[in-house]
Amino acid sequence: VSRARSARGRGDELREELLDAAEELLAEHDDERQVTIRAIVERVGVTPPSLYRHFRDKRDVIEQVVARRFLALGAATMAAAEGPAARGEAAEALRAGCLAYLEWARENPGGYAVLFRVRRDTELGLPEGSSGSVAFDGLREGIEACQEAGQARSADPHLLAAVVWTSLHGLATLTVLRAEFPWPDLEVMVDTLLHGVVGTPLP
Amino acid sequence: VSRARSARGRGDELREELLDAAEELLAEHDDERQVTIRAIVERVGVTPPSLYRHFRDKRDVIEQVVARRFLALGAATMAAAEGPAARGEAAEALRAGCLAYLEWARENPGGYAVLFRVRRDTELGLPEGSSGSVAFDGLREGIEACQEAGQARSADPHLLAAVVWTSLHGLATLTVLRAEFPWPDLEVMVDTLLHGVVGTPLP
DNA sequence: ACCTGAACACCGTTCAAGT
DNA sequence: ACCTGAACACCGTTCAAGT
């Protein structure tokens, strides 16, 4: 594949095209290792060294894609919780957000795993608000809304949100990774979790 | 490095040495990619093709190491729960087992992550009882013991065990991967989880 | 300024050959 | 039977050179 030469000042276009290609490859292959620099640039129609004008190294490329996907994950859960929250149904909003989180992880198995596979010492490079904290804040606010509505126990919302978040993460990863395990129904597990930990009424 | 030639019928010795080397490298480097075939064989003092007499490919090597480590993880949790269980303290045994699971994951960050990074379609190759089910069965039995002792709510123990297992997994991975997050105390999180989901009394 | 051609040092894996 | 030497097709990354 070949490609028309870019004019001066149009370097950002290639950068976006490379990110798009990396995101596509990640979605297709479900496995970080299959997403090679050479596959990315070939898809765009450019040679490997061109990529290094826009990204420091391969890790940098993956990190940028991860940042994008975190925003999408946060948006998906927010969108699901929005309706019930507007109607004042705090517990239902929390439940809908949690289920949307799990559904997103299920539909993006490779992508979801990659979000958390980034090494500790490199995460600082992520732009503010994309390291999962937006989604976490939304979760904590959802729990606080339940408390104010008298639909949750009165414990430290940060503690409850942390327990629910880690549990959701475990559900998201294990149910995909150990697909052959005799899992109980996902909704039942979420309800067990929210009812037990947060204290929301069972639906 | 070089190495004395093995006599006939001593092929199994090399196999074990290779597994030991792979396990060491995994513990040292904390990252699956650093554990290369060439690094493994060099540590043992042998050339790359020798490895293929004992393992199908790299994935096979990693899988065998994973099977070993699963047994170690199961043993660690069982050992921690043993004492309280023998004294009839069912809830304390469950709590001790959960904390031991998390401690093991903390001490083996790279190793623990690798346990679950193995792809779905290849897990069938794991020997029976090493795919995590031993630890899971132990967890379910611990919950059943609590129920019999009147220290847990009477719900389906398989459901409760599944929720607790996924939550522990989430705690184990996220607290290590997102070390900079302001996590609540780990014991408090475990107690919140067990008290809420299983219904054990707070210590 | 933006991109390419060619190379470097690696990797997993395989094949023929040595003892 | 067990292991080696040498090679293959890849990979990430870099450097000098082209337009």
Short mmCIF file of C-alpha atoms (C1' of nucleotides) in Angstrom, two decimals:
data_model
loop_
_atom_site.label_atom_id
_atom_site.label_comp_id
_atom_site.label_asym_id
_atom_site.label_seq_id
_atom_site.Cartn_x
_atom_site.Cartn_y
_atom_site.Cartn_z
CA VAL A 1 0.00 0.00 0.00
CA SER A 2 1.25 3.49 -0.72
CA ARG A 3 0.07 6.90 0.27
CA ALA A 4 0.11 10.47 -0.89
CA ARG A 5 2.88 12.52 0.66
CA SER A 6 1.72 14.90 3.39
CA ALA A 7 2.25 18.60 3.13
CA ARG A 8 4.02 20.58 5.82
CA GLY A 9 2.10 21.13 9.03
CA ARG A 10 -0.12 18.13 8.34
CA GLY A 11 1.81 15.81 10.64
CA ASP A 12 -1.09 15.61 13.06
CA GLU A 13 -3.24 13.92 10.46
CA LEU A 14 -0.84 10.99 10.24
CA ARG A 15 -0.76 10.83 14.01
CA GLU A 16 -4.52 10.39 14.18
CA GLU A 17 -4.50 7.85 11.38
CA LEU A 18 -1.90 5.82 13.22
CA LEU A 19 -3.97 5.86 16.41
CA ASP A 20 -7.06 4.80 14.48
CA ALA A 21 -5.15 1.93 12.90
CA ALA A 22 -3.75 0.82 16.27
CA GLU A 23 -7.21 0.89 17.82
CA GLU A 24 -8.65 -1.14 14.95
CA LEU A 25 -5.90 -3.74 15.17
CA LEU A 26 -6.41 -4.03 18.90
CA ALA A 27 -10.12 -4.59 18.43
CA GLU A 28 -9.52 -7.17 15.73
CA HIS A 29 -6.79 -9.19 17.32
CA ASP A 30 -7.74 -9.18 20.94
CA ASP A 31 -4.07 -9.55 21.80
CA GLU A 32 -1.55 -6.81 22.44
CA ARG A 33 1.30 -8.72 20.85
CA GLN A 34 -0.41 -8.92 17.48
CA VAL A 35 -0.54 -5.16 17.31
CA THR A 36 2.92 -4.56 15.87
CA ILE A 37 4.41 -1.28 14.80
CA ARG A 38 4.85 -2.70 11.34
CA ALA A 39 1.20 -3.74 11.10
CA ILE A 40 0.07 -0.28 12.20
CA VAL A 41 2.14 1.62 9.67
CA GLU A 42 1.34 -0.83 6.88
CA ARG A 43 -2.38 -0.25 7.43
CA VAL A 44 -1.89 3.47 7.08
CA GLY A 45 0.42 3.03 4.11
CA VAL A 46 3.60 4.42 5.57
CA THR A 47 7.00 3.09 6.68
CA PRO A 48 8.00 2.32 10.30
CA PRO A 49 10.30 5.31 10.93
CA SER A 50 7.41 7.70 10.21
CA LEU A 51 5.73 6.56 13.39
CA TYR A 52 8.62 7.68 15.53
CA ARG A 53 8.08 11.27 14.55
CA HIS A 54 4.79 11.17 16.49
CA PHE A 55 5.36 8.59 19.23
CA ARG A 56 8.31 7.90 21.48
CA ASP A 57 8.02 4.12 21.22
CA LYS A 58 5.48 1.33 20.98
CA ARG A 59 4.40 1.75 24.60
CA ASP A 60 3.58 5.37 23.88
CA VAL A 61 1.26 4.35 21.04
CA ILE A 62 -0.56 1.81 23.20
CA GLU A 63 -0.89 4.34 26.01
CA GLN A 64 -2.55 6.87 23.75
CA VAL A 65 -5.02 4.27 22.55
CA VAL A 66 -5.71 3.28 26.13
CA ALA A 67 -6.45 6.88 27.06
CA ARG A 68 -9.02 7.03 24.25
CA ARG A 69 -10.69 3.82 25.32
CA PHE A 70 -10.93 4.89 28.96
CA LEU A 71 -12.92 7.87 27.87
CA ALA A 72 -15.24 5.60 25.87
CA LEU A 73 -15.69 3.27 28.84
CA GLY A 74 -16.54 6.16 31.13
CA ALA A 75 -18.98 7.56 28.60
CA ALA A 76 -20.74 4.20 28.21
CA THR A 77 -21.36 3.80 31.94
CA MET A 78 -22.41 7.42 32.38
CA ALA A 79 -24.86 7.16 29.50
CA ALA A 80 -26.46 4.04 30.98
CA ALA A 81 -26.89 5.62 34.39
CA GLU A 82 -28.16 8.93 33.07
CA GLY A 83 -31.77 7.98 32.44
CA PRO A 84 -32.63 6.40 35.80
CA ALA A 85 -30.61 9.08 37.62
CA ALA A 86 -32.68 11.83 35.97
CA ARG A 87 -35.83 10.05 37.13
CA GLY A 88 -34.49 9.98 40.68
CA GLU A 89 -33.99 6.22 40.70
CA ALA A 90 -30.59 6.21 42.35
CA ALA A 91 -30.24 2.47 42.97
CA GLU A 92 -31.37 1.61 39.45
CA ALA A 93 -28.89 4.13 38.01
CA LEU A 94 -26.05 2.52 39.94
CA ARG A 95 -27.10 -0.92 38.77
CA ALA A 96 -27.41 0.18 35.15
CA GLY A 97 -23.96 1.79 35.24
CA CYS A 98 -22.37 -1.35 36.63
CA LEU A 99 -24.03 -3.58 34.04
CA ALA A 100 -22.98 -1.21 31.25
CA TYR A 101 -19.40 -1.35 32.51
CA LEU A 102 -19.44 -5.15 32.34
CA GLU A 103 -21.15 -5.17 28.96
CA TRP A 104 -18.51 -2.82 27.55
CA ALA A 105 -15.75 -5.06 28.88
CA ARG A 106 -17.44 -8.08 27.33
CA GLU A 107 -17.70 -6.44 23.94
CA ASN A 108 -14.10 -5.25 24.09
CA PRO A 109 -12.29 -8.20 25.67
CA GLY A 110 -8.89 -7.40 24.22
CA GLY A 111 -9.36 -3.69 24.63
CA TYR A 112 -10.54 -3.85 28.21
CA ALA A 113 -7.64 -6.02 29.30
CA VAL A 114 -5.16 -3.69 27.68
CA LEU A 115 -6.53 -0.78 29.69
CA PHE A 116 -5.09 -2.32 32.82
CA ARG A 117 -2.07 -4.05 31.41
CA VAL A 118 -0.12 -0.83 31.20
CA ARG A 119 2.75 -0.93 33.62
CA ARG A 120 2.64 1.08 36.82
CA ASP A 121 5.61 3.32 36.17
CA THR A 122 4.34 4.53 32.82
CA GLU A 123 0.79 5.46 33.75
CA LEU A 124 1.78 8.92 34.82
CA GLY A 125 2.00 9.78 31.15
CA LEU A 126 -1.76 9.46 30.79
CA PRO A 127 -3.65 12.75 30.50
CA GLU A 128 -5.61 13.77 33.58
CA GLY A 129 -9.07 12.30 33.79
CA SER A 130 -8.35 9.33 31.58
CA SER A 131 -6.75 6.99 34.09
CA GLY A 132 -10.09 5.62 35.18
CA SER A 133 -10.70 8.27 37.80
CA VAL A 134 -13.61 9.80 35.91
CA ALA A 135 -15.43 6.48 35.95
CA PHE A 136 -14.51 6.01 39.60
CA ASP A 137 -15.81 9.42 40.57
CA GLY A 138 -19.04 8.67 38.75
CA LEU A 139 -19.35 5.44 40.70
CA ARG A 140 -18.78 7.15 44.04
CA GLU A 141 -21.32 9.84 43.18
CA GLY A 142 -23.82 7.14 42.23
CA ILE A 143 -23.34 5.53 45.63
CA GLU A 144 -23.68 8.87 47.40
CA ALA A 145 -26.93 9.47 45.52
CA CYS A 146 -28.21 6.12 46.80
CA GLN A 147 -27.26 7.09 50.35
CA GLU A 148 -29.08 10.41 50.09
CA ALA A 149 -32.13 8.56 48.76
CA GLY A 150 -31.98 6.19 51.71
CA GLN A 151 -31.25 3.27 49.37
CA ALA A 152 -27.77 2.48 50.69
CA ARG A 153 -26.05 1.90 54.03
CA SER A 154 -24.26 4.89 55.48
CA ALA A 155 -20.60 3.93 55.19
CA ASP A 156 -17.65 5.78 53.67
CA PRO A 157 -18.63 6.16 49.99
CA HIS A 158 -14.97 6.05 48.94
CA LEU A 159 -14.58 2.65 50.60
CA LEU A 160 -17.78 1.30 49.07
CA ALA A 161 -16.86 2.63 45.62
CA ALA A 162 -13.38 1.07 45.85
CA VAL A 163 -14.81 -2.33 46.77
CA VAL A 164 -17.43 -2.20 44.01
CA TRP A 165 -14.89 -1.01 41.42
CA THR A 166 -12.39 -3.79 42.16
CA SER A 167 -15.20 -6.33 42.15
CA LEU A 168 -16.50 -5.12 38.80
CA HIS A 169 -12.98 -5.28 37.43
CA GLY A 170 -12.65 -8.85 38.66
CA LEU A 171 -15.99 -9.78 37.13
CA ALA A 172 -15.05 -8.12 33.86
CA THR A 173 -11.73 -9.89 33.52
CA LEU A 174 -12.39 -13.31 35.02
CA THR A 175 -15.68 -14.02 33.28
CA VAL A 176 -13.99 -13.35 29.96
CA LEU A 177 -10.69 -15.06 30.72
CA ARG A 178 -12.28 -18.12 32.32
CA ALA A 179 -15.21 -18.44 29.98
CA GLU A 180 -15.50 -22.19 30.60
CA PHE A 181 -16.17 -21.68 34.31
CA PRO A 182 -19.81 -22.28 35.39
CA TRP A 183 -20.53 -18.64 36.12
CA PRO A 184 -23.77 -17.63 37.80
CA ASP A 185 -25.89 -15.14 35.87
CA LEU A 186 -24.02 -11.85 35.56
CA GLU A 187 -26.96 -9.72 36.67
CA VAL A 188 -27.48 -11.91 39.73
CA MET A 189 -23.81 -11.49 40.65
CA VAL A 190 -24.02 -7.72 40.28
CA ASP A 191 -27.19 -7.59 42.36
CA THR A 192 -25.60 -9.75 45.05
CA LEU A 193 -22.63 -7.44 45.11
CA LEU A 194 -24.54 -4.16 45.20
CA HIS A 195 -27.13 -5.39 47.69
CA GLY A 196 -24.47 -6.84 49.97
CA VAL A 197 -21.78 -4.20 49.83
CA VAL A 198 -23.68 -0.99 49.10
CA GLY A 199 -26.97 -2.04 50.61
CA THR A 200 -29.20 -1.18 47.67
CA PRO A 201 -32.57 -2.97 47.53
CA LEU A 202 -32.79 -6.05 45.29
CA PRO A 203 -34.71 -5.30 42.06
CA VAL B 1 27.77 -20.83 29.92
CA SER B 2 28.13 -24.45 29.00
CA ARG B 3 26.84 -27.66 30.44
CA ALA B 4 27.67 -31.35 30.72
CA ARG B 5 25.95 -33.45 28.12
CA SER B 6 23.00 -35.46 29.45
CA ALA B 7 22.93 -39.23 29.21
CA ARG B 8 20.03 -41.04 27.61
CA GLY B 9 16.79 -41.15 29.52
CA ARG B 10 17.76 -38.04 31.51
CA GLY B 11 15.71 -35.71 29.39
CA ASP B 12 13.30 -35.03 32.23
CA GLU B 13 16.05 -33.39 34.23
CA LEU B 14 16.53 -30.73 31.59
CA ARG B 15 12.80 -30.23 31.43
CA GLU B 16 12.65 -29.44 35.13
CA GLU B 17 15.69 -27.18 34.92
CA LEU B 18 14.05 -25.23 32.12
CA LEU B 19 10.86 -24.80 34.14
CA ASP B 20 12.86 -23.64 37.15
CA ALA B 21 14.71 -21.11 35.02
CA ALA B 22 11.47 -19.85 33.48
CA GLU B 23 9.88 -19.46 36.90
CA GLU B 24 12.93 -17.57 38.20
CA LEU B 25 12.95 -15.22 35.23
CA LEU B 26 9.25 -14.55 35.65
CA ALA B 27 9.74 -13.70 39.32
CA GLU B 28 12.69 -11.44 38.54
CA HIS B 29 11.29 -9.54 35.62
CA ASP B 30 7.68 -9.13 36.48
CA ASP B 31 6.87 -9.03 32.81
CA GLU B 32 6.02 -11.90 30.52
CA ARG B 33 7.80 -10.41 27.55
CA GLN B 34 11.16 -10.35 29.28
CA VAL B 35 10.99 -14.09 29.74
CA THR B 36 12.39 -15.13 26.37
CA ILE B 37 13.16 -18.63 25.19
CA ARG B 38 16.74 -17.57 24.69
CA ALA B 39 17.05 -16.22 28.22
CA ILE B 40 15.64 -19.45 29.65
CA VAL B 41 17.99 -21.77 27.79
CA GLU B 42 20.99 -19.53 28.41
CA ARG B 43 20.36 -19.68 32.15
CA VAL B 44 20.38 -23.46 31.99
CA GLY B 45 23.40 -23.51 29.70
CA VAL B 46 21.82 -25.04 26.63
CA THR B 47 20.84 -23.92 23.11
CA PRO B 48 17.32 -22.92 22.00
CA PRO B 49 16.43 -26.04 19.98
CA SER B 50 16.92 -28.22 23.06
CA LEU B 51 13.86 -26.65 24.60
CA TYR B 52 11.62 -27.82 21.78
CA ARG B 53 12.28 -31.44 22.66
CA HIS B 54 10.35 -30.84 25.89
CA PHE B 55 7.87 -28.09 25.07
CA ARG B 56 5.71 -27.48 22.04
CA ASP B 57 6.30 -23.72 21.99
CA LYS B 58 6.76 -20.74 24.27
CA ARG B 59 3.13 -20.74 25.34
CA ASP B 60 3.50 -24.32 26.48
CA VAL B 61 6.42 -23.36 28.74
CA ILE B 62 4.50 -20.48 30.30
CA GLU B 63 1.45 -22.71 30.81
CA GLN B 64 3.47 -25.29 32.71
CA VAL B 65 4.90 -22.60 34.97
CA VAL B 66 1.41 -21.22 35.50
CA ALA B 67 0.15 -24.65 36.55
CA ARG B 68 2.93 -24.83 39.16
CA ARG B 69 2.14 -21.40 40.51
CA PHE B 70 -1.57 -22.12 40.79
CA LEU B 71 -0.78 -25.02 43.05
CA ALA B 72 1.40 -22.73 45.19
CA LEU B 73 -1.35 -20.12 45.41
CA GLY B 74 -3.90 -22.72 46.44
CA ALA B 75 -1.52 -24.13 49.04
CA ALA B 76 -0.86 -20.68 50.51
CA THR B 77 -4.56 -19.90 51.02
CA MET B 78 -5.33 -23.36 52.37
CA ALA B 79 -2.45 -23.13 54.84
CA ALA B 80 -3.67 -19.78 56.15
CA ALA B 81 -7.23 -21.03 56.65
CA GLU B 82 -6.20 -24.32 58.23
CA GLY B 83 -5.53 -23.11 61.77
CA PRO B 84 -8.77 -21.18 62.40
CA ALA B 85 -10.77 -23.88 60.60
CA ALA B 86 -9.41 -26.57 62.91
CA ARG B 87 -10.44 -24.43 65.88
CA GLY B 88 -13.94 -24.18 64.48
CA GLU B 89 -13.63 -20.48 63.67
CA ALA B 90 -15.23 -20.64 60.23
CA ALA B 91 -15.52 -16.89 59.55
CA GLU B 92 -11.97 -16.23 60.68
CA ALA B 93 -10.71 -19.06 58.45
CA LEU B 94 -12.48 -17.55 55.44
CA ARG B 95 -11.02 -14.15 56.22
CA ALA B 96 -7.51 -15.52 56.70
CA GLY B 97 -7.69 -17.40 53.41
CA CYS B 98 -8.80 -14.30 51.52
CA LEU B 99 -6.05 -12.18 53.04
CA ALA B 100 -3.45 -14.85 52.25
CA TYR B 101 -4.66 -14.91 48.64
CA LEU B 102 -4.17 -11.14 48.38
CA GLU B 103 -0.82 -11.26 50.12
CA TRP B 104 0.42 -13.93 47.72
CA ALA B 105 -0.68 -11.84 44.76
CA ARG B 106 1.09 -8.81 46.22
CA GLU B 107 4.33 -10.70 46.68
CA ASN B 108 4.12 -12.18 43.20
CA PRO B 109 2.81 -9.29 41.10
CA GLY B 110 4.21 -10.50 37.81
CA GLY B 111 3.51 -14.11 38.61
CA TYR B 112 -0.08 -13.55 39.69
CA ALA B 113 -0.94 -11.54 36.62
CA VAL B 114 0.50 -14.20 34.36
CA LEU B 115 -1.77 -16.79 35.92
CA PHE B 116 -4.73 -15.12 34.30
CA ARG B 117 -3.14 -13.78 31.18
CA VAL B 118 -3.19 -17.14 29.48
CA ARG B 119 -5.55 -17.08 26.57
CA ARG B 120 -8.91 -18.76 26.76
CA ASP B 121 -8.44 -21.32 24.03
CA THR B 122 -5.25 -22.71 25.48
CA GLU B 123 -6.31 -23.20 29.06
CA LEU B 124 -7.75 -26.60 28.36
CA GLY B 125 -4.18 -27.87 28.30
CA LEU B 126 -3.81 -27.24 32.01
CA PRO B 127 -3.82 -30.37 34.17
CA GLU B 128 -6.99 -30.92 36.15
CA GLY B 129 -7.10 -29.19 39.51
CA SER B 130 -4.59 -26.54 38.59
CA SER B 131 -6.85 -24.13 36.73
CA GLY B 132 -7.87 -22.38 39.91
CA SER B 133 -10.71 -24.74 40.72
CA VAL B 134 -8.95 -26.16 43.76
CA ALA B 135 -8.71 -22.72 45.29
CA PHE B 136 -12.30 -22.02 44.26
CA ASP B 137 -13.58 -25.24 45.82
CA GLY B 138 -11.73 -24.34 49.00
CA LEU B 139 -13.40 -20.95 49.00
CA ARG B 140 -16.88 -22.43 48.51
CA GLU B 141 -16.29 -24.94 51.28
CA GLY B 142 -15.13 -22.13 53.57
CA ILE B 143 -18.36 -20.28 52.89
CA GLU B 144 -20.43 -23.42 53.48
CA ALA B 145 -18.65 -23.90 56.80
CA CYS B 146 -19.66 -20.36 57.77
CA GLN B 147 -23.25 -21.09 56.82
CA GLU B 148 -23.29 -24.26 58.94
CA ALA B 149 -21.85 -22.29 61.84
CA GLY B 150 -24.58 -19.69 61.46
CA GLN B 151 -21.99 -17.06 60.50
CA ALA B 152 -23.20 -16.46 56.95
CA ARG B 153 -26.44 -15.75 55.14
CA SER B 154 -28.14 -18.74 53.56
CA ALA B 155 -27.72 -18.12 49.84
CA ASP B 156 -26.35 -20.35 47.08
CA PRO B 157 -22.72 -20.95 48.16
CA HIS B 158 -21.61 -21.24 44.52
CA LEU B 159 -22.98 -17.76 43.83
CA LEU B 160 -21.37 -16.27 46.93
CA ALA B 161 -18.03 -17.96 46.17
CA ALA B 162 -18.09 -16.70 42.58
CA VAL B 163 -18.74 -13.12 43.69
CA VAL B 164 -16.03 -13.27 46.36
CA TRP B 165 -13.53 -14.88 44.00
CA THR B 166 -13.98 -12.28 41.26
CA SER B 167 -13.80 -9.50 43.85
CA LEU B 168 -10.57 -10.87 45.30
CA HIS B 169 -9.16 -11.13 41.82
CA GLY B 170 -10.08 -7.52 41.16
CA LEU B 171 -8.52 -6.43 44.44
CA ALA B 172 -5.39 -8.44 43.72
CA THR B 173 -4.85 -6.99 40.26
CA LEU B 174 -6.07 -3.42 40.59
CA THR B 175 -4.30 -2.57 43.85
CA VAL B 176 -1.02 -3.66 42.27
CA LEU B 177 -1.62 -2.18 38.82
CA ARG B 178 -2.99 1.14 40.13
CA ALA B 179 -0.63 1.50 43.06
CA GLU B 180 -0.93 5.29 43.04
CA PHE B 181 -4.69 5.17 43.69
CA PRO B 182 -5.73 6.18 47.24
CA TRP B 183 -6.80 2.67 48.25
CA PRO B 184 -8.60 2.09 51.53
CA ASP B 185 -6.91 -0.38 53.88
CA LEU B 186 -6.87 -3.82 52.31
CA GLU B 187 -8.20 -5.59 55.41
CA VAL B 188 -11.05 -3.12 55.67
CA MET B 189 -11.96 -3.78 52.04
CA VAL B 190 -11.92 -7.55 52.56
CA ASP B 191 -14.05 -7.22 55.68
CA THR B 192 -16.52 -4.97 53.87
CA LEU B 193 -16.74 -7.53 51.10
CA LEU B 194 -17.13 -10.62 53.29
CA HIS B 195 -19.53 -8.94 55.70
CA GLY B 196 -21.65 -7.55 52.89
CA VAL B 197 -21.71 -10.42 50.43
CA VAL B 198 -21.28 -13.50 52.62
CA GLY B 199 -22.74 -12.05 55.78
CA THR B 200 -19.90 -12.96 58.14
CA PRO B 201 -19.64 -10.89 61.34
CA LEU B 202 -17.14 -8.01 61.34
CA PRO B 203 -14.02 -8.85 63.38
"C1'" DA C 1 9.29 19.37 7.49
"C1'" DC C 2 8.08 14.91 6.34
"C1'" DC C 3 8.99 10.51 4.79
"C1'" DT C 4 11.88 6.38 2.91
"C1'" DG C 5 15.69 2.59 2.39
"C1'" DA C 6 18.57 0.09 4.65
"C1'" DA C 7 20.44 -1.68 8.56
"C1'" DC C 8 21.02 -3.29 13.66
"C1'" DA C 9 20.18 -6.24 17.42
"C1'" DC C 10 16.90 -8.90 18.92
"C1'" DC C 11 13.05 -12.65 18.95
"C1'" DG C 12 10.57 -17.66 18.27
"C1'" DT C 13 11.10 -21.57 15.62
"C1'" DT C 14 13.01 -25.15 12.42
"C1'" DC C 15 16.28 -28.12 9.96
"C1'" DA C 16 20.15 -30.71 9.18
"C1'" DA C 17 23.99 -32.42 11.27
"C1'" DG C 18 27.04 -34.11 15.12
"C1'" DT C 19 28.00 -37.51 19.23
"C1'" DA D 1 18.48 -40.23 22.29
"C1'" DC D 2 20.03 -35.80 23.09
"C1'" DC D 3 22.02 -31.68 21.81
"C1'" DT D 4 24.30 -28.02 18.59
"C1'" DG D 5 25.19 -24.65 14.46
"C1'" DA D 6 23.18 -22.22 11.35
"C1'" DA D 7 19.47 -20.29 9.28
"C1'" DC D 8 14.53 -18.29 8.50
"C1'" DA D 9 11.05 -14.91 9.04
"C1'" DC D 10 9.82 -11.85 12.08
"C1'" DC D 11 10.11 -7.76 15.54
"C1'" DG D 12 11.23 -2.63 17.56
"C1'" DT D 13 14.22 0.95 16.69
"C1'" DT D 14 17.73 4.03 14.50
"C1'" DC D 15 20.45 6.41 10.98
"C1'" DA D 16 21.49 8.58 6.91
"C1'" DA D 17 19.60 10.09 2.87
"C1'" DG D 18 15.91 11.81 -0.35
"C1'" DT D 19 12.14 15.47 -1.67
#
